[in-house]
XYZ file of C-alpha atoms in Angstrom:
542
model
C 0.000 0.000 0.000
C 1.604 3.556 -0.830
C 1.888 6.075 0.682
C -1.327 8.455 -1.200
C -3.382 5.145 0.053
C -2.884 5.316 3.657
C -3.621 8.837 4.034
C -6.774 8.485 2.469
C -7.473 5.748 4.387
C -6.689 7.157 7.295
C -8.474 10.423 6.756
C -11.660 9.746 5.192
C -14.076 9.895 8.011
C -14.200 8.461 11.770
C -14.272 4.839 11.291
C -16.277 4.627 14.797
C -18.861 6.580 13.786
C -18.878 5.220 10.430
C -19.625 1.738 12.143
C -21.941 3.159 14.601
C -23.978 4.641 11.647
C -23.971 1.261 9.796
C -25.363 -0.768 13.186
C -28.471 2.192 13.048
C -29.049 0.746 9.726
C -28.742 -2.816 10.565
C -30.228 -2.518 13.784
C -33.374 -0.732 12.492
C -34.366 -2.460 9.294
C -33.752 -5.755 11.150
C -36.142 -4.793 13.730
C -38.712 -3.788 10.887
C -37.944 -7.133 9.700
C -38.562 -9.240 13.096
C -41.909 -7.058 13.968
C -43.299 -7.942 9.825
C -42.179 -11.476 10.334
C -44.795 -12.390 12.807
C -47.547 -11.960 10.146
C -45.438 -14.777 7.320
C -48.186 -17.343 8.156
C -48.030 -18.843 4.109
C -46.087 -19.475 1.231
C -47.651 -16.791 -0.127
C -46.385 -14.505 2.792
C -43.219 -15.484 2.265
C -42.914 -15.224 -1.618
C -44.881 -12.543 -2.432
C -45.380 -10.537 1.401
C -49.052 -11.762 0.644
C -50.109 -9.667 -2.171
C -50.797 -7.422 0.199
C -48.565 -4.346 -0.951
C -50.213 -1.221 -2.971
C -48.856 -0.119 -6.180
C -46.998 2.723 -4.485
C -45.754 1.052 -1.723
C -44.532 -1.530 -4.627
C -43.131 0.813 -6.998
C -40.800 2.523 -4.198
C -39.922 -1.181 -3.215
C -38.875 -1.663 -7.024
C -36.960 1.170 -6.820
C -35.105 -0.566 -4.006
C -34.632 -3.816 -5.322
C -33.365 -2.100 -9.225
C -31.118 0.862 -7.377
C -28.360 -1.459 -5.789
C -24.422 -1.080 -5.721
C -24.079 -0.337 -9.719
C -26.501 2.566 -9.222
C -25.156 4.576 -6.649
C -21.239 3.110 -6.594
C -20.858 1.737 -9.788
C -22.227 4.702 -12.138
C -21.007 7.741 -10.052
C -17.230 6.271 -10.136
C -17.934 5.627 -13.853
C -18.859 9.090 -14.680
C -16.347 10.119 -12.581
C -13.657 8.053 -14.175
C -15.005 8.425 -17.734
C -17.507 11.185 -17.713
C -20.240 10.752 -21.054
C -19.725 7.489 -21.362
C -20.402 6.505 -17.761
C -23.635 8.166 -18.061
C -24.332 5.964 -20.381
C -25.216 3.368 -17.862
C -27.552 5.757 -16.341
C -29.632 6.056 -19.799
C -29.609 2.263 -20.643
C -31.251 1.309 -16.687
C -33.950 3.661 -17.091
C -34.536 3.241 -20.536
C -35.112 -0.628 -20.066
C -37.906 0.199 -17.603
C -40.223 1.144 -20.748
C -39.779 -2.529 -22.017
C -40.514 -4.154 -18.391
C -43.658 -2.034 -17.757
C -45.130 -1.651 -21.644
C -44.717 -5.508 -22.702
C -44.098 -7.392 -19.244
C -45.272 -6.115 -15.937
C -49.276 -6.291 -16.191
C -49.329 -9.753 -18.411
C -46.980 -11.732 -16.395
C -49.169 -10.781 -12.887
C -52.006 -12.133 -14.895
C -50.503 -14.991 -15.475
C -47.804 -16.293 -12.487
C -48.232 -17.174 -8.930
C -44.218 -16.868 -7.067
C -41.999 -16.885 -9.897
C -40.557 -16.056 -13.404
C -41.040 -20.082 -14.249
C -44.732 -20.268 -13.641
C -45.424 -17.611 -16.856
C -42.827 -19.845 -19.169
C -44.126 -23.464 -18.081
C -47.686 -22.085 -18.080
C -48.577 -23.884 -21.167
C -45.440 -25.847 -21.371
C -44.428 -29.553 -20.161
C -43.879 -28.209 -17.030
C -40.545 -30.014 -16.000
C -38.254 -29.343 -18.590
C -39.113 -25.247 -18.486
C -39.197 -24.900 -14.853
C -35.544 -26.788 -14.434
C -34.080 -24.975 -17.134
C -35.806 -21.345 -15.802
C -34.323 -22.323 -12.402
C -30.935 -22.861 -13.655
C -30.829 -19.011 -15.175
C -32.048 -17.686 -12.608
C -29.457 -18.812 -10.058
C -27.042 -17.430 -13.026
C -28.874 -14.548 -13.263
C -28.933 -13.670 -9.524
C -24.879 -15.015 -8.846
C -23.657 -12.341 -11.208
C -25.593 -9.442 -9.768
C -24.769 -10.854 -6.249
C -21.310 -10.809 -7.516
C -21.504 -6.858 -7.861
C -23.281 -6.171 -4.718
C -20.910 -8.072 -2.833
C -18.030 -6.057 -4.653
C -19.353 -2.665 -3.726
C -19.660 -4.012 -0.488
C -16.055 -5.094 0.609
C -15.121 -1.653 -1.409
C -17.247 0.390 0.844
C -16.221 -0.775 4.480
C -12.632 -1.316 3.323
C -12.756 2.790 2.428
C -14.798 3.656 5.708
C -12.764 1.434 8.120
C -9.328 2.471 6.736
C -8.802 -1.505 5.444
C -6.664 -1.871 2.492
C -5.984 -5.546 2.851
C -7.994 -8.383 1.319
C -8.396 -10.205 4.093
C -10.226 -7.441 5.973
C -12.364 -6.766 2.858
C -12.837 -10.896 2.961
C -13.978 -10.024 6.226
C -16.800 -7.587 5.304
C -17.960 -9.619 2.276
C -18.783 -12.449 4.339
C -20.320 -10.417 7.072
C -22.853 -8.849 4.016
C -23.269 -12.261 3.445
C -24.794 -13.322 6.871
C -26.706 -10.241 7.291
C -28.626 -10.910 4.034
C -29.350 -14.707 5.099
C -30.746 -13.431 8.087
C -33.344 -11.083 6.455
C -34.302 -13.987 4.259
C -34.692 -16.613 6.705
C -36.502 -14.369 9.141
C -38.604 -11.656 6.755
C -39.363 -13.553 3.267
C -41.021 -11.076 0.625
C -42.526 -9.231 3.613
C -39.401 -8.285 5.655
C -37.370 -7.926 2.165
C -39.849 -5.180 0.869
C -39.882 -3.052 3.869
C -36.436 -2.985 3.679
C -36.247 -1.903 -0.037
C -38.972 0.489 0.401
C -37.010 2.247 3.506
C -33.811 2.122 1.313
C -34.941 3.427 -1.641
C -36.592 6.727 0.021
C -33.388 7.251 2.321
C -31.243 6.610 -0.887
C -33.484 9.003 -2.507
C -33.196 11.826 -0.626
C -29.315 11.366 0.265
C -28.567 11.690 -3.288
C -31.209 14.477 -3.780
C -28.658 16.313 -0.820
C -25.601 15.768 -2.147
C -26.457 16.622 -5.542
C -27.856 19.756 -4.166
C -24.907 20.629 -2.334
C -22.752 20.184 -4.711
C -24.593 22.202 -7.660
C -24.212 25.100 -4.741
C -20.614 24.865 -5.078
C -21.050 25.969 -8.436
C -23.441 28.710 -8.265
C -26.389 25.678 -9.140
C -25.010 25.557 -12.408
C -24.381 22.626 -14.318
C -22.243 24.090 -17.052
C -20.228 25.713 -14.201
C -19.656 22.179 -12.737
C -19.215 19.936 -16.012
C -16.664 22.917 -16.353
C -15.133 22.010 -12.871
C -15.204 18.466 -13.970
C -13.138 19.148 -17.162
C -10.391 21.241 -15.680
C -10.080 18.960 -13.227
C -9.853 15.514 -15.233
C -9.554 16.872 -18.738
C -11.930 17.420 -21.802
C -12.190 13.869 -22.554
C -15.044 13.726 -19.384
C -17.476 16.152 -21.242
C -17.079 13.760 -25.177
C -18.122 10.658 -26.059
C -15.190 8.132 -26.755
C -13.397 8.269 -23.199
C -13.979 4.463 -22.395
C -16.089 3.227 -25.823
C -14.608 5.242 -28.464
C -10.756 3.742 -28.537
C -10.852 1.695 -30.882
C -13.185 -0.426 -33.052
C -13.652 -2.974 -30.683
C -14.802 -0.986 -27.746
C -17.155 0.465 -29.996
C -18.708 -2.812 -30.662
C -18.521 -3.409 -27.313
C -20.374 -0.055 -26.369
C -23.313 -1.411 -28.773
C -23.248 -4.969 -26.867
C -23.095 -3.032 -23.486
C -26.083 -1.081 -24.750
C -28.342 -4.137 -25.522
C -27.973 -5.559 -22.325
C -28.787 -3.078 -20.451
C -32.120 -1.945 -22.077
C -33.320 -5.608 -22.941
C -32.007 -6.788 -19.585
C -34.262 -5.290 -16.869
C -38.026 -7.251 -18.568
C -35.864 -10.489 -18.018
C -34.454 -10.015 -14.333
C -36.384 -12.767 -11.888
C -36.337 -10.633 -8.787
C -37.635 -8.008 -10.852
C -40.178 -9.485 -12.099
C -41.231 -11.546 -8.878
C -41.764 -7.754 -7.489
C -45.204 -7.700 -9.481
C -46.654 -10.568 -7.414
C -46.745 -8.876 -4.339
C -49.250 -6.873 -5.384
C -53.476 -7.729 -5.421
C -54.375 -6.832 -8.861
C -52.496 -6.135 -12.687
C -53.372 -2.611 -12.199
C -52.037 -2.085 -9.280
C -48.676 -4.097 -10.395
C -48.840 -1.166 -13.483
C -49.255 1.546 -10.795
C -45.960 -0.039 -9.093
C -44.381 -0.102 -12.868
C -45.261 3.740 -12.999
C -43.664 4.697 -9.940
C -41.064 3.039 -9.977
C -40.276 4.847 -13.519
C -40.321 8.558 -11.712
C -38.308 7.587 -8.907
C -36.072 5.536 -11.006
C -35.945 8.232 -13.323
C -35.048 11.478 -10.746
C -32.462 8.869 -9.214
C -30.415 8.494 -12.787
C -30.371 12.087 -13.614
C -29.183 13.033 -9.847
C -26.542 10.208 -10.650
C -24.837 12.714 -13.441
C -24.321 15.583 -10.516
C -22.745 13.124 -8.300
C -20.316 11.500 -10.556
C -19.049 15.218 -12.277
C -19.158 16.391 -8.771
C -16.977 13.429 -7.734
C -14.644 14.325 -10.677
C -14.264 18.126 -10.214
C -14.515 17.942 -6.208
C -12.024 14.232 -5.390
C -10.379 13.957 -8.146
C -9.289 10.661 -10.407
C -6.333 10.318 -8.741
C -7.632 10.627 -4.819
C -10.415 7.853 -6.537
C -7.722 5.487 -7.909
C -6.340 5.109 -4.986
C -8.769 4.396 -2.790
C -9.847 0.750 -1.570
C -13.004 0.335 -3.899
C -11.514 2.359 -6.271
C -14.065 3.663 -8.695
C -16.867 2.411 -6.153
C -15.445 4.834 -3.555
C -15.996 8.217 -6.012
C -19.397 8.679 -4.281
C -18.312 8.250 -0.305
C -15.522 10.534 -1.488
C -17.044 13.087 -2.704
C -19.674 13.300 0.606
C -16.586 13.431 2.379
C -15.331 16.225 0.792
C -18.839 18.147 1.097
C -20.327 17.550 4.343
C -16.843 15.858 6.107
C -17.178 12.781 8.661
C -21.116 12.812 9.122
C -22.448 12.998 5.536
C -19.389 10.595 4.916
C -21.066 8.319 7.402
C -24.881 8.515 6.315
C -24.026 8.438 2.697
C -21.974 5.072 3.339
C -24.566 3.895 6.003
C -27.428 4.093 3.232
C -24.930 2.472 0.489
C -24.291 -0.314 2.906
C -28.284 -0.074 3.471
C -28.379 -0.326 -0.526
C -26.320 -3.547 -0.908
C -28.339 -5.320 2.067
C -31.632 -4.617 0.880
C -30.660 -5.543 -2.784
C -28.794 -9.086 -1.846
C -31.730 -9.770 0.051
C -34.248 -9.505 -2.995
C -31.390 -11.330 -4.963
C -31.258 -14.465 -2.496
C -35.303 -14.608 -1.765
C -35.860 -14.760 -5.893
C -33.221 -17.394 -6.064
C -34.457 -19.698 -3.365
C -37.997 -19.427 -4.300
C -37.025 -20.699 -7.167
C -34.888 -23.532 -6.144
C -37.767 -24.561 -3.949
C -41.082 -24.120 -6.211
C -39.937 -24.997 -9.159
C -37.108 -27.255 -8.686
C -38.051 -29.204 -5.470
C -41.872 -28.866 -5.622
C -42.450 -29.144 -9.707
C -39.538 -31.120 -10.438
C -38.472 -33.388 -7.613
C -41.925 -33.650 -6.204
C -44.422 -32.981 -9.182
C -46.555 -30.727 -7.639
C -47.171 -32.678 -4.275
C -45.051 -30.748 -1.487
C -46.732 -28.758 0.628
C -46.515 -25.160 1.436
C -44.778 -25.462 4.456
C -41.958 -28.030 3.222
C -41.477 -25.899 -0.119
C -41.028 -22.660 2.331
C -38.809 -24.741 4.452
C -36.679 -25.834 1.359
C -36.621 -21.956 0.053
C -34.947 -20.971 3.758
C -32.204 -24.295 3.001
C -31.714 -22.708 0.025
C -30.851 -19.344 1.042
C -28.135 -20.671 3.508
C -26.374 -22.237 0.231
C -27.130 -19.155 -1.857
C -25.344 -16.560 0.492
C -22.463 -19.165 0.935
C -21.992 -19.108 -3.028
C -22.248 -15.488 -2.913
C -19.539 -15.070 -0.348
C -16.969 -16.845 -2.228
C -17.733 -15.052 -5.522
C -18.074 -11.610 -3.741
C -14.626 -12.537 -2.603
C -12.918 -13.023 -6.136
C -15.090 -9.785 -7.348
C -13.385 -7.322 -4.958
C -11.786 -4.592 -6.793
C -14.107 -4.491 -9.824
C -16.565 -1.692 -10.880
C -20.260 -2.624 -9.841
C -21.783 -0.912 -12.589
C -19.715 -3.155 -15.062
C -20.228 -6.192 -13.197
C -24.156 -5.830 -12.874
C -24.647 -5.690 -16.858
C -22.490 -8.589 -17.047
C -26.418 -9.871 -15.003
C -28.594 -8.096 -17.852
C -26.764 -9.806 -20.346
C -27.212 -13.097 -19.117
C -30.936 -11.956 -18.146
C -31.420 -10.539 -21.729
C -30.233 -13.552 -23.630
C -31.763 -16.684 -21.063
C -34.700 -14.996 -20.109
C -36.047 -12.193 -21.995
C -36.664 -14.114 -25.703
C -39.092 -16.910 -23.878
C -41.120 -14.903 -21.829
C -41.546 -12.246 -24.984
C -42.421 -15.565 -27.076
C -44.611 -17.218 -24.153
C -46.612 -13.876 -24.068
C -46.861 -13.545 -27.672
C -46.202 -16.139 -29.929
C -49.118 -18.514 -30.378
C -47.223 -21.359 -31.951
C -43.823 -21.342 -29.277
C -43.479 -24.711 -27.515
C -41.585 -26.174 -24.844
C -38.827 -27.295 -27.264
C -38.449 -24.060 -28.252
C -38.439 -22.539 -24.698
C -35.471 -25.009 -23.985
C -33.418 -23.941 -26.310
C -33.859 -20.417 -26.015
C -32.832 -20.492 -22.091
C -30.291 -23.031 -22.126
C -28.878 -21.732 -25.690
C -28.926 -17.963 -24.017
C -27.721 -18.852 -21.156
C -24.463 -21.069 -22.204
C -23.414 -18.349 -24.570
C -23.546 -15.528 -22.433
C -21.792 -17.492 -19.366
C -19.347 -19.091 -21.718
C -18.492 -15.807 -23.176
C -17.910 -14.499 -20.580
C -15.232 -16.946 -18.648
C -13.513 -16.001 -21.922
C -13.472 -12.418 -22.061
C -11.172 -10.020 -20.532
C -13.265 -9.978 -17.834
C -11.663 -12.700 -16.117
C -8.364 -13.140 -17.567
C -5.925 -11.067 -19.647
C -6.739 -7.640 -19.358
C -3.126 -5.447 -19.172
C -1.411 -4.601 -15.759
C -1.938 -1.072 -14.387
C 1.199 0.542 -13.503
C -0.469 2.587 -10.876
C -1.739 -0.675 -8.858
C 0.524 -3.216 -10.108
C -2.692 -5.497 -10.752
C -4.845 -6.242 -13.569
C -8.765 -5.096 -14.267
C -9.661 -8.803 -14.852
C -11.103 -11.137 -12.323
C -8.324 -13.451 -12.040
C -4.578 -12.025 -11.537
C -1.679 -13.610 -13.794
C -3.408 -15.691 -16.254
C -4.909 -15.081 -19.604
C -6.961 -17.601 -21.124
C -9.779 -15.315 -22.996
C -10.083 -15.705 -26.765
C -13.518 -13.455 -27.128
C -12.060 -9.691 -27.307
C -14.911 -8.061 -25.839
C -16.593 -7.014 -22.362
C -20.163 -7.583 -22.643
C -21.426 -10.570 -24.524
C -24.878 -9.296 -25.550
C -24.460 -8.581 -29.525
C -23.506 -12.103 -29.251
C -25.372 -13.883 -26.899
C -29.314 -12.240 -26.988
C -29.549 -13.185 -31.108
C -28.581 -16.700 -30.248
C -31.336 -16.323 -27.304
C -34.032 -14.942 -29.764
C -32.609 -17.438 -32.724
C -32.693 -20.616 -30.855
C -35.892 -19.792 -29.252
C -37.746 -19.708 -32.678
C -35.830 -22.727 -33.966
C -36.636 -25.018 -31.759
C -40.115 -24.228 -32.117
C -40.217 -24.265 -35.345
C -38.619 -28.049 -35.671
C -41.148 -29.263 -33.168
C -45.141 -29.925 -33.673
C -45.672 -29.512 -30.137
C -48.958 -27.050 -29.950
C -51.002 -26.745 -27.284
C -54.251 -24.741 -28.311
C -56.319 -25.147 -25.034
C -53.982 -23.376 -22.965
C -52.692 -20.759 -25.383
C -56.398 -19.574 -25.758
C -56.475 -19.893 -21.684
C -53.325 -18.237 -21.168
C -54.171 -15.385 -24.336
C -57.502 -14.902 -21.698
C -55.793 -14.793 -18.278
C -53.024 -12.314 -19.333
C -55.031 -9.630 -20.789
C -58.052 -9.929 -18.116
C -56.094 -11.527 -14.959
C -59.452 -13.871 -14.554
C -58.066 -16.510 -12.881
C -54.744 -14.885 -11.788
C -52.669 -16.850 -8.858
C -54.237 -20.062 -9.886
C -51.833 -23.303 -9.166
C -49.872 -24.578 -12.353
C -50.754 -28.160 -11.853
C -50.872 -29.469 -15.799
């Protein structure tokens, strides 16, 4: 560690009061948690917090769930870092929200009951769907857990003053337990209080920072894209500063770009949101608020991260523990000292909590319903054994997602969590768009379009510079990849989406297309139930 390191460990905040602010946090949403968890009497409860949330109440709690690490870390350091072109995030999350609530939201409440597998296998051989559903959604949820858990041991390691990987090993795995224990104890219930408290305090800390920092400029935003520049150089105000190199990070802005606005209508613990509401209009209410707040939340993000870069500095951002994930802690620091420093970080941490928690409750549900109940059973376990399965399942989930959140420390969240849309985009997204829609799609065709989606994307990506081979940095002595010292990727770029969501889309139509597999009944049934909801939370039992 050099020199520039330790002071800024040392000096950025009071690491007493930083932990005293993050016990508040942890201390109060987990008693919101315990005092909700007396009312989980069903499966339903714990799934779906039973249906009982309005579309208001839902639509903040979306806002939770979709405004994790990459949001508030992630895209501030990336603007920060690479000004235009880290906006760019910004404008492909919000942008995807038009997909999710125009083609998806309403029709798959209609048609579901806990999960993203009951809409595929509606009118499907149940079996092979659900299985192969379950499988990308575990994928789905391990590479967004995989960010959160990043932005996590980047966080406390800045806060604390730890520079060393075992104490950010340390804080991973304590992220880890915490979430397990909102699971187990909350469900649905606990996990959307949670979001719903997060996403307003998120909310209005970023609201106050950006705010503050637009008064240090005369609230001007030329005047502070002009701080920005000075301070890290024209190439923060024009396109090209991280996409416009050379031709392939072009291509790779344009594969970034897919994934991120066909991503968000194929993200499970998205979609399992609109479930825990009573009605499809009330699930298109939560869709509409979620776009405002979602909305005023992206365009604050473009204050923070060109306040970050005229206010810290690249270099003071470089060289902290989280790196690009500290430009936002930073630059609190900087404006309001040790106590903003300590609420900004305590709602981050807040953030990552509430967000790992929706990731691990999507993922066991699914293990559980679909896999052990559909699968393994056949539709004969009861609610009580498939809930007690779900809570098994979490234990293993948040195990997995301490040992990846362990090899993830060090990257940029933002990056990491459309490395999640892509996979989401290209497994997902093509078979619920042809369940919904196309009359004639069958279960061979559903198949292929997860498992064919899904293989690409992940097998792309174990090859791409995102694991192995990107160049040493001479200011860290360490490489941007995943894995230090080796280089086995052959595929040149980042983001596997121009790649992997045609063979999603592709696959999807020819497998139905070599089968004769039709089932008219329950296309006409399912046609019925998505556009009227009449019959809506009925059992799959086919």
């Amino acid at each position: 560690m050099n020199a520039f390191t330790v002071q800024t460990a040392a000096t950025v905040g009071s690491p007493a009061l930083n932990i005293g602010i993050f016990l508040l946090f942890v201390a109060f949403t987990l008693y919101i948690v315990l005092r909700v968890s007396r009312t989980n009497r069903s499966a339903t409860d714990f799934y779906a917090g039973g249906r009982a949330f309005s579309g208001r109440q839902n639509g903040i709690a979306i806002a939770g769930d979709y405004l994790s690490a990459a949001s508030f870390l992630g895209i501030a350091g990336a603007i920060a870092l690479t000004g235009y072109d880290g906006f760019l995030y910004s404008i492909g999350f919000l942008v995807a929200w038009l997909i999710a609530l125009l083609l998806v939201a309403e029709l798959l409440r209609n048609v579901g009951k806990y999960t993203m597998a009951d809409v595929l296998s509606f009118r499907l051989k149940q079996r092979p769907v659900r299985m192969a559903a379950a499988i990308s959604t575990l994928a789905v949820s391990f590479f967004y857990l995989l960010a959160q858990m990043a932005g996590a041991g980047g966080l406390v390691a800045l806060l604390l003053g730890i520079d060393g990987a075992v104490g950010q090993r340390i804080v991973v795995i304590a992220v880890g337990i915490l979430m397990i224990v909102y699971v187990l104890v909350g469900g649905m219930k606990g996990t959307t209080w949670v979001q719903m408290i997060k996403a307003t305090l998120l909310i209005i800390g970023v609201f106050v920072m950006s705010v503050w920092t637009l008064g240090k400029f005369g609230m001007n935003l030329s005047s502070l894209l002009g701080g920005a520049a000075d301070a890290g150089g024209e190439k923060l105000l024009n396109p090209g500063a991280k996409y416009g190199k050379d031709t392939t990070t072009k291509i790779d802005f344009i594969s970034l770009s897919l994934a991120l606005v066909l991503g968000t209508a194929g993200l499970p613990h998205v979609l399992m949101r609109f479930y825990t509401v009573p009605s499809a209009k009330e699930a298109r209410r939560s869709g509409v608020w979620a776009i405002w707040l979602i909305g005023i939340f992206y365009l604050l993000t473009l204050v923070i991260g060109y306040g970050a870069a005229a206010l810290v500095g690249s270099e003071k951002i470089n060289a902290a523990p989280g790196k690009a994930n500290s430009a936002a802690p930073l630059l609190a620091f900087e404006l309001g000292g040790t106590v903003l420093l300590g609420i900004i970080a305590g709602i981050a941490f807040a953030t990552i909590l509430a967000v790992v928690a929706g990731l691990t409750i999507t993922a066991s549900a699914s293990l559980s319903h679909d896999v052990y109940n559909s699968v393994i059973k056949k539709g004969t376990a009861t609610p009580e054994e498939e809930v007690k399965v779900a809570r098994l399942s979490a234990l293993a989930l948040g195990a997995v997602a301490i040992i990846g959140g362990i090899f993830a420390i060090g990257q940029n969240v933002a990056f990491l969590v459309a490395l999640a849309f892509a996979v989401a985009a290209s497994a997902n997204l093509p078979t619920i768009l042809y369940s919904l829609f196309w009359k004639r799609f069958n279960t061979r065709g559903a198949v292929w379009s997860i498992y064919g989606g899904l293989i690409s994307a992940v097998t792309l990506i174990i090859f791409s510079p995102v694991v192995s081979g990107k160049p040493v940095l001479p200011a860290t002595g360490k490489s941007e990849s995943m894995l230090q010292g080796v280089d086995f990727h052959w595929f040149p770029l980042d983001n596997p989406g121009i790649i992997s969501i045609p063979i999603g889309f592709f696959l999807g139509w020819l497998g139905t297309v070599t089968s004769k597999e039709h089932n008219e009944a329950k296309w006409a049934e399912l046609e019925v139930r998505s556009l009227t909801g009449v019959g809506a939370e009925g059992a799959v039992d086919h």
